[in-house]
GROMACS .gro file of C-alpha atoms in nm:
model
  273
    1MET     CA    1   0.311  -5.041   4.521
    2LYS     CA    2   0.122  -4.726   4.575
    3LYS     CA    3   0.453  -4.529   4.592
    4SER     CA    4   0.554  -4.702   4.252
    5LEU     CA    5   0.215  -4.584   4.119
    6ILE     CA    6   0.263  -4.228   4.222
    7ILE     CA    7   0.610  -4.220   4.040
    8LEU     CA    8   0.483  -4.359   3.739
    9GLY     CA    9   0.187  -4.110   3.724
   10ALA     CA   10   0.448  -3.847   3.792
   11ILE     CA   11   0.656  -3.984   3.488
   12LEU     CA   12   0.372  -3.987   3.251
   13ILE     CA   13   0.245  -3.626   3.335
   14THR     CA   14   0.599  -3.516   3.280
   15LEU     CA   15   0.597  -3.691   2.925
   16VAL     CA   16   0.269  -3.558   2.838
   17THR     CA   17   0.379  -3.195   2.940
   18PHE     CA   18   0.712  -3.226   2.748
   19ASN     CA   19   0.518  -3.378   2.439
   20ASP     CA   20   0.265  -3.076   2.456
   21ALA     CA   21   0.562  -2.828   2.482
   22HIS     CA   22   0.725  -2.976   2.214
   23ALA     CA   23   0.429  -2.967   1.990
   24GLN     CA   24   0.363  -2.617   2.075
   25LEU     CA   25   0.721  -2.503   1.996
   26ALA     CA   26   0.694  -2.708   1.666
   27ASP     CA   27   0.392  -2.515   1.545
   28LYS     CA   28   0.527  -2.180   1.663
   29LEU     CA   29   0.823  -2.255   1.441
   30ALA     CA   30   0.609  -2.372   1.168
   31MET     CA   31   0.400  -2.034   1.193
   32ASN     CA   32   0.729  -1.830   1.164
   33LYS     CA   33   0.843  -2.033   0.858
   34ALA     CA   34   0.517  -1.953   0.693
   35ASN     CA   35   0.523  -1.585   0.786
   36ASN     CA   36   0.859  -1.559   0.639
   37LYS     CA   37   0.755  -1.731   0.327
   38VAL     CA   38   0.481  -1.460   0.306
   39LYS     CA   39   0.740  -1.180   0.346
   40ALA     CA   40   0.945  -1.353   0.078
   41GLY     CA   41   0.645  -1.365  -0.160
   42ASP     CA   42   0.617  -1.728  -0.154
   43TYR     CA   43   0.234  -1.743  -0.079
   44ASN     CA   44   0.164  -2.099  -0.194
   45GLY     CA   45   0.448  -2.229   0.038
   46ALA     CA   46   0.314  -2.025   0.334
   47ILE     CA   47  -0.045  -2.140   0.265
   48ARG     CA   48   0.068  -2.505   0.258
   49ILE     CA   49   0.222  -2.490   0.614
   50TYR     CA   50  -0.084  -2.275   0.741
   51ARG     CA   51  -0.310  -2.518   0.613
   52GLU     CA   52  -0.126  -2.807   0.820
   53LEU     CA   53  -0.168  -2.602   1.119
   54TYR     CA   54  -0.540  -2.510   1.060
   55ASP     CA   55  -0.609  -2.877   1.061
   56LYS     CA   56  -0.504  -2.873   1.414
   57THR     CA   57  -0.635  -2.549   1.543
   58PRO     CA   58  -0.905  -2.417   1.302
   59GLU     CA   59  -1.012  -2.178   1.580
   60ASP     CA   60  -0.706  -2.006   1.613
   61ALA     CA   61  -0.764  -1.634   1.544
   62LEU     CA   62  -0.412  -1.531   1.458
   63LEU     CA   63  -0.365  -1.826   1.215
   64ASN     CA   64  -0.692  -1.747   1.038
   65TYR     CA   65  -0.588  -1.391   0.993
   66ARG     CA   66  -0.242  -1.494   0.847
   67MET     CA   67  -0.404  -1.737   0.629
   68GLY     CA   68  -0.642  -1.466   0.504
   69GLU     CA   69  -0.332  -1.236   0.438
   70ALA     CA   70  -0.161  -1.507   0.220
   71TYR     CA   71  -0.475  -1.594   0.022
   72PHE     CA   72  -0.534  -1.238  -0.060
   73ALA     CA   73  -0.165  -1.165  -0.156
   74ASN     CA   74  -0.214  -1.481  -0.372
   75LYS     CA   75  -0.529  -1.343  -0.530
   76GLU     CA   76  -0.758  -1.612  -0.383
   77PHE     CA   77  -1.007  -1.350  -0.264
   78GLU     CA   78  -1.294  -1.592  -0.158
   79ASN     CA   79  -1.059  -1.792   0.048
   80ALA     CA   80  -0.923  -1.484   0.209
   81LEU     CA   81  -1.268  -1.369   0.303
   82GLU     CA   82  -1.368  -1.683   0.452
   83HIS     CA   83  -1.052  -1.669   0.693
   84PHE     CA   84  -1.091  -1.302   0.748
   85GLN     CA   85  -1.460  -1.367   0.840
   86LYS     CA   86  -1.373  -1.657   1.079
   87THR     CA   87  -1.087  -1.423   1.254
   88GLU     CA   88  -1.382  -1.170   1.325
   89LYS     CA   89  -1.612  -1.437   1.469
   90VAL     CA   90  -1.328  -1.588   1.689
   91ASN     CA   91  -1.169  -1.267   1.811
   92PRO     CA   92  -1.192  -0.940   1.598
   93LEU     CA   93  -0.943  -0.774   1.817
   94VAL     CA   94  -0.649  -1.015   1.731
   95GLU     CA   95  -0.518  -0.757   1.464
   96LYS     CA   96  -0.589  -0.370   1.435
   97GLU     CA   97  -0.614  -0.406   1.054
   98LEU     CA   98  -0.864  -0.688   1.041
   99TYR     CA   99  -1.161  -0.481   0.940
  100LEU     CA  100  -0.949  -0.292   0.677
  101ASN     CA  101  -0.855  -0.639   0.522
  102LEU     CA  102  -1.209  -0.771   0.540
  103GLY     CA  103  -1.300  -0.462   0.351
  104LYS     CA  104  -1.036  -0.517   0.079
  105ALA     CA  105  -1.149  -0.875   0.032
  106TYR     CA  106  -1.523  -0.785  -0.008
  107ASN     CA  107  -1.408  -0.496  -0.236
  108GLN     CA  108  -1.220  -0.742  -0.466
  109LEU     CA  109  -1.545  -0.955  -0.482
  110ALA     CA  110  -1.720  -0.640  -0.587
  111LYS     CA  111  -1.943  -0.681  -0.254
  112LEU     CA  112  -1.914  -0.273  -0.217
  113ASP     CA  113  -2.164  -0.226   0.065
  114SER     CA  114  -2.019  -0.511   0.274
  115ALA     CA  115  -1.668  -0.355   0.190
  116LEU     CA  116  -1.758  -0.002   0.289
  117ALA     CA  117  -1.932  -0.116   0.612
  118LYS     CA  118  -1.608  -0.271   0.719
  119TYR     CA  119  -1.382   0.021   0.622
  120LYS     CA  120  -1.608   0.232   0.840
  121GLU     CA  121  -1.589  -0.030   1.135
  122PHE     CA  122  -1.202  -0.009   1.084
  123LEU     CA  123  -1.211   0.378   1.117
  124LYS     CA  124  -1.410   0.352   1.449
  125GLN     CA  125  -1.101   0.213   1.612
  126GLU     CA  126  -0.860   0.451   1.814
  127LYS     CA  127  -0.489   0.515   1.761
  128LEU     CA  128  -0.507   0.402   1.397
  129GLN     CA  129  -0.171   0.474   1.202
  130GLU     CA  130  -0.184   0.755   0.963
  131PHE     CA  131  -0.111   0.555   0.661
  132TYR     CA  132  -0.397   0.300   0.747
  133TYR     CA  133  -0.634   0.577   0.829
  134ASN     CA  134  -0.562   0.753   0.504
  135GLU     CA  135  -0.588   0.416   0.315
  136ALA     CA  136  -0.923   0.347   0.441
  137ASN     CA  137  -1.056   0.676   0.375
  138GLU     CA  138  -0.929   0.658   0.000
  139LEU     CA  139  -1.097   0.303  -0.041
  140ILE     CA  140  -1.422   0.460   0.108
  141ASN     CA  141  -1.423   0.759  -0.164
  142LYS     CA  142  -1.349   0.533  -0.436
  143ILE     CA  143  -1.654   0.310  -0.327
  144ASN     CA  144  -1.854   0.622  -0.314
  145THR     CA  145  -1.738   0.721  -0.658
  146ALA     CA  146  -1.799   0.379  -0.814
  147ASN     CA  147  -2.166   0.377  -0.663
  148GLU     CA  148  -2.199   0.719  -0.837
  149LEU     CA  149  -2.080   0.610  -1.173
  150MET     CA  150  -2.286   0.295  -1.150
  151LYS     CA  151  -2.584   0.505  -1.125
  152ASN     CA  152  -2.500   0.671  -1.466
  153PRO     CA  153  -2.369   0.415  -1.680
  154VAL     CA  154  -2.180   0.487  -1.991
  155ASP     CA  155  -2.157   0.288  -2.301
  156VAL     CA  156  -1.805   0.190  -2.383
  157THR     CA  157  -1.628  -0.067  -2.639
  158VAL     CA  158  -1.349  -0.253  -2.495
  159LYS     CA  159  -1.088  -0.399  -2.754
  160ASN     CA  160  -0.813  -0.658  -2.703
  161MET     CA  161  -0.491  -0.490  -2.813
  162ASP     CA  162  -0.413  -0.828  -3.007
  163VAL     CA  163  -0.082  -1.013  -3.051
  164ALA     CA  164   0.139  -0.704  -3.097
  165ILE     CA  165   0.089  -0.633  -2.738
  166ASN     CA  166  -0.061  -0.937  -2.572
  167SER     CA  167   0.101  -1.285  -2.522
  168LYS     CA  168  -0.031  -1.611  -2.385
  169TYR     CA  169   0.111  -1.530  -2.068
  170ASP     CA  170   0.031  -1.265  -1.797
  171ASP     CA  171   0.042  -0.897  -1.941
  172TYR     CA  172  -0.074  -0.624  -1.706
  173HIS     CA  173  -0.011  -0.289  -1.529
  174PRO     CA  174   0.017  -0.061  -1.837
  175SER     CA  175   0.117   0.317  -1.780
  176PHE     CA  176   0.117   0.572  -2.057
  177THR     CA  177   0.280   0.902  -2.117
  178ALA     CA  178   0.054   1.229  -2.115
  179ASP     CA  179   0.018   1.232  -2.493
  180GLY     CA  180  -0.114   0.856  -2.489
  181LYS     CA  181   0.172   0.748  -2.750
  182PHE     CA  182   0.399   0.560  -2.523
  183MET     CA  183   0.305   0.258  -2.318
  184VAL     CA  184   0.506   0.044  -2.055
  185PHE     CA  185   0.372  -0.256  -1.906
  186THR     CA  186   0.471  -0.577  -1.708
  187SER     CA  187   0.478  -0.927  -1.867
  188ARG     CA  188   0.587  -1.277  -1.750
  189ARG     CA  189   0.652  -1.419  -2.087
  190GLY     CA  190   1.016  -1.526  -2.018
  191GLU     CA  191   1.201  -1.389  -2.308
  192VAL     CA  192   1.452  -1.173  -2.144
  193LYS     CA  193   1.694  -1.344  -1.904
  194GLY     CA  194   1.711  -1.713  -1.989
  195GLU     CA  195   1.348  -1.790  -1.919
  196ASN     CA  196   1.414  -1.833  -1.555
  197ARG     CA  197   1.117  -1.924  -1.331
  198ASP     CA  198   1.003  -1.809  -0.976
  199PRO     CA  199   1.000  -2.128  -0.781
  200SER     CA  200   0.691  -1.985  -0.558
  201ASP     CA  201   0.457  -2.048  -0.852
  202GLN     CA  202   0.661  -2.158  -1.139
  203GLY     CA  203   0.574  -1.870  -1.341
  204TYR     CA  204   0.850  -1.683  -1.555
  205PHE     CA  205   0.990  -1.361  -1.366
  206GLU     CA  206   0.852  -1.038  -1.444
  207ASP     CA  207   0.992  -0.815  -1.708
  208ILE     CA  208   0.926  -0.477  -1.831
  209TYR     CA  209   0.799  -0.418  -2.197
  210THR     CA  210   0.763  -0.109  -2.406
  211THR     CA  211   0.552  -0.005  -2.727
  212PHE     CA  212   0.454   0.324  -2.901
  213LEU     CA  213   0.167   0.430  -3.115
  214ASN     CA  214   0.277   0.476  -3.484
  215ASP     CA  215   0.144   0.821  -3.596
  216THR     CA  216   0.126   0.723  -3.948
  217THR     CA  217  -0.066   0.371  -3.912
  218LYS     CA  218  -0.249   0.465  -3.573
  219GLU     CA  219  -0.153   0.099  -3.453
  220TRP     CA  220   0.063   0.002  -3.177
  221ALA     CA  221   0.404  -0.123  -3.254
  222ARG     CA  222   0.500  -0.488  -3.135
  223ALA     CA  223   0.608  -0.490  -2.769
  224VAL     CA  224   0.968  -0.530  -2.684
  225PRO     CA  225   1.162  -0.583  -2.355
  226ALA     CA  226   1.256  -0.230  -2.239
  227PRO     CA  227   1.612  -0.156  -2.403
  228GLY     CA  228   1.881  -0.079  -2.170
  229GLY     CA  229   1.949  -0.246  -1.849
  230VAL     CA  230   1.618  -0.252  -1.624
  231ASN     CA  231   1.525  -0.599  -1.668
  232SER     CA  232   1.714  -0.838  -1.441
  233GLU     CA  233   1.713  -1.201  -1.372
  234GLY     CA  234   1.456  -1.168  -1.115
  235HIS     CA  235   1.105  -0.973  -1.091
  236ASP     CA  236   1.125  -0.630  -1.249
  237ALA     CA  237   0.770  -0.474  -1.291
  238ASN     CA  238   0.649  -0.130  -1.407
  239LEU     CA  239   0.469   0.098  -1.162
  240SER     CA  240   0.414   0.417  -1.378
  241ILE     CA  241   0.587   0.644  -1.602
  242SER     CA  242   0.638   1.029  -1.600
  243PRO     CA  243   0.394   1.220  -1.810
  244ASP     CA  244   0.674   1.316  -2.050
  245GLY     CA  245   0.820   0.953  -2.079
  246THR     CA  246   1.163   1.014  -1.936
  247ILE     CA  247   1.136   0.866  -1.622
  248MET     CA  248   1.002   0.508  -1.514
  249TYR     CA  249   0.915   0.394  -1.185
  250LEU     CA  250   0.986   0.019  -1.124
  251TYR     CA  251   0.956  -0.253  -0.872
  252VAL     CA  252   1.277  -0.443  -0.831
  253ASN     CA  253   1.324  -0.786  -0.667
  254GLU     CA  254   1.570  -0.663  -0.411
  255ASN     CA  255   1.571  -0.648  -0.033
  256GLY     CA  256   1.242  -0.818  -0.038
  257GLY     CA  257   1.110  -0.570  -0.308
  258ASP     CA  258   1.204  -0.208  -0.349
  259ILE     CA  259   1.088   0.074  -0.573
  260PHE     CA  260   1.338   0.225  -0.801
  261TYR     CA  261   1.330   0.496  -1.074
  262SER     CA  262   1.521   0.479  -1.429
  263LYS     CA  263   1.585   0.760  -1.660
  264LYS     CA  264   1.575   0.720  -2.038
  265GLY     CA  265   1.905   0.822  -2.214
  266SER     CA  266   1.951   1.003  -2.533
  267THR     CA  267   1.950   0.666  -2.708
  268GLU     CA  268   1.612   0.561  -2.607
  269ARG     CA  269   1.764   0.301  -2.341
  270TRP     CA  270   1.691   0.283  -1.983
  271SER     CA  271   1.959   0.258  -1.715
  272ARG     CA  272   1.969  -0.002  -1.468
  273PRO     CA  273   1.868   0.171  -1.118
   0.00000   0.00000   0.00000
């Protein structure tokens, strides 16, 4: 009987160990799947997976950090800050860029003093990559400039550009030529390529629009999709335009997201990069 109990106990231990290993492997695979969704820009999909893992291991520092990244990319800054703060509490050494991202989250929520403190904390670390080092210093300079400007407020009037430019959808990231008479911007109004939608958020894909200031009426012309071939069936977004208005820099939904440039032809049409 004693021998049988020993054998049964060994079997039970083996089963528990196997189940634990299986659960750990499943969680690791789920984490990798969520990370890949972030890389693909499917932040909502990633967050859903992260939440399921969080229900089981809420004190996992790396999981909290990844959740903070996904929420930040999804512009859910309060949630991003919450998980970055929890990462700092559990294990601030889990990722070298934690304090930089904490600062960014505070920054987005207009908590400038807290953001400044985290940026400085980030810069105290050794062997920082030059890119991140420069980024942190640039963000610190912006906060210092913002604080100086807020000490000397200026009266301004903000006016909506009205229906000729704006739509009921997202319209954003305008860029102007040096003379201020030509504008290019990004919109998700679904008028260009068959109203295709991004499966990650069900919004229309981004497209690039242009408009110009009429010298006679002093009004902006109705915005139209950029003529030529720059808009595709995926995301195409404006980044900036050259001062003379002949070169447009844009984000194209290829290889996970690449930066291209397009030159304007003699017929005022933009070539596909």
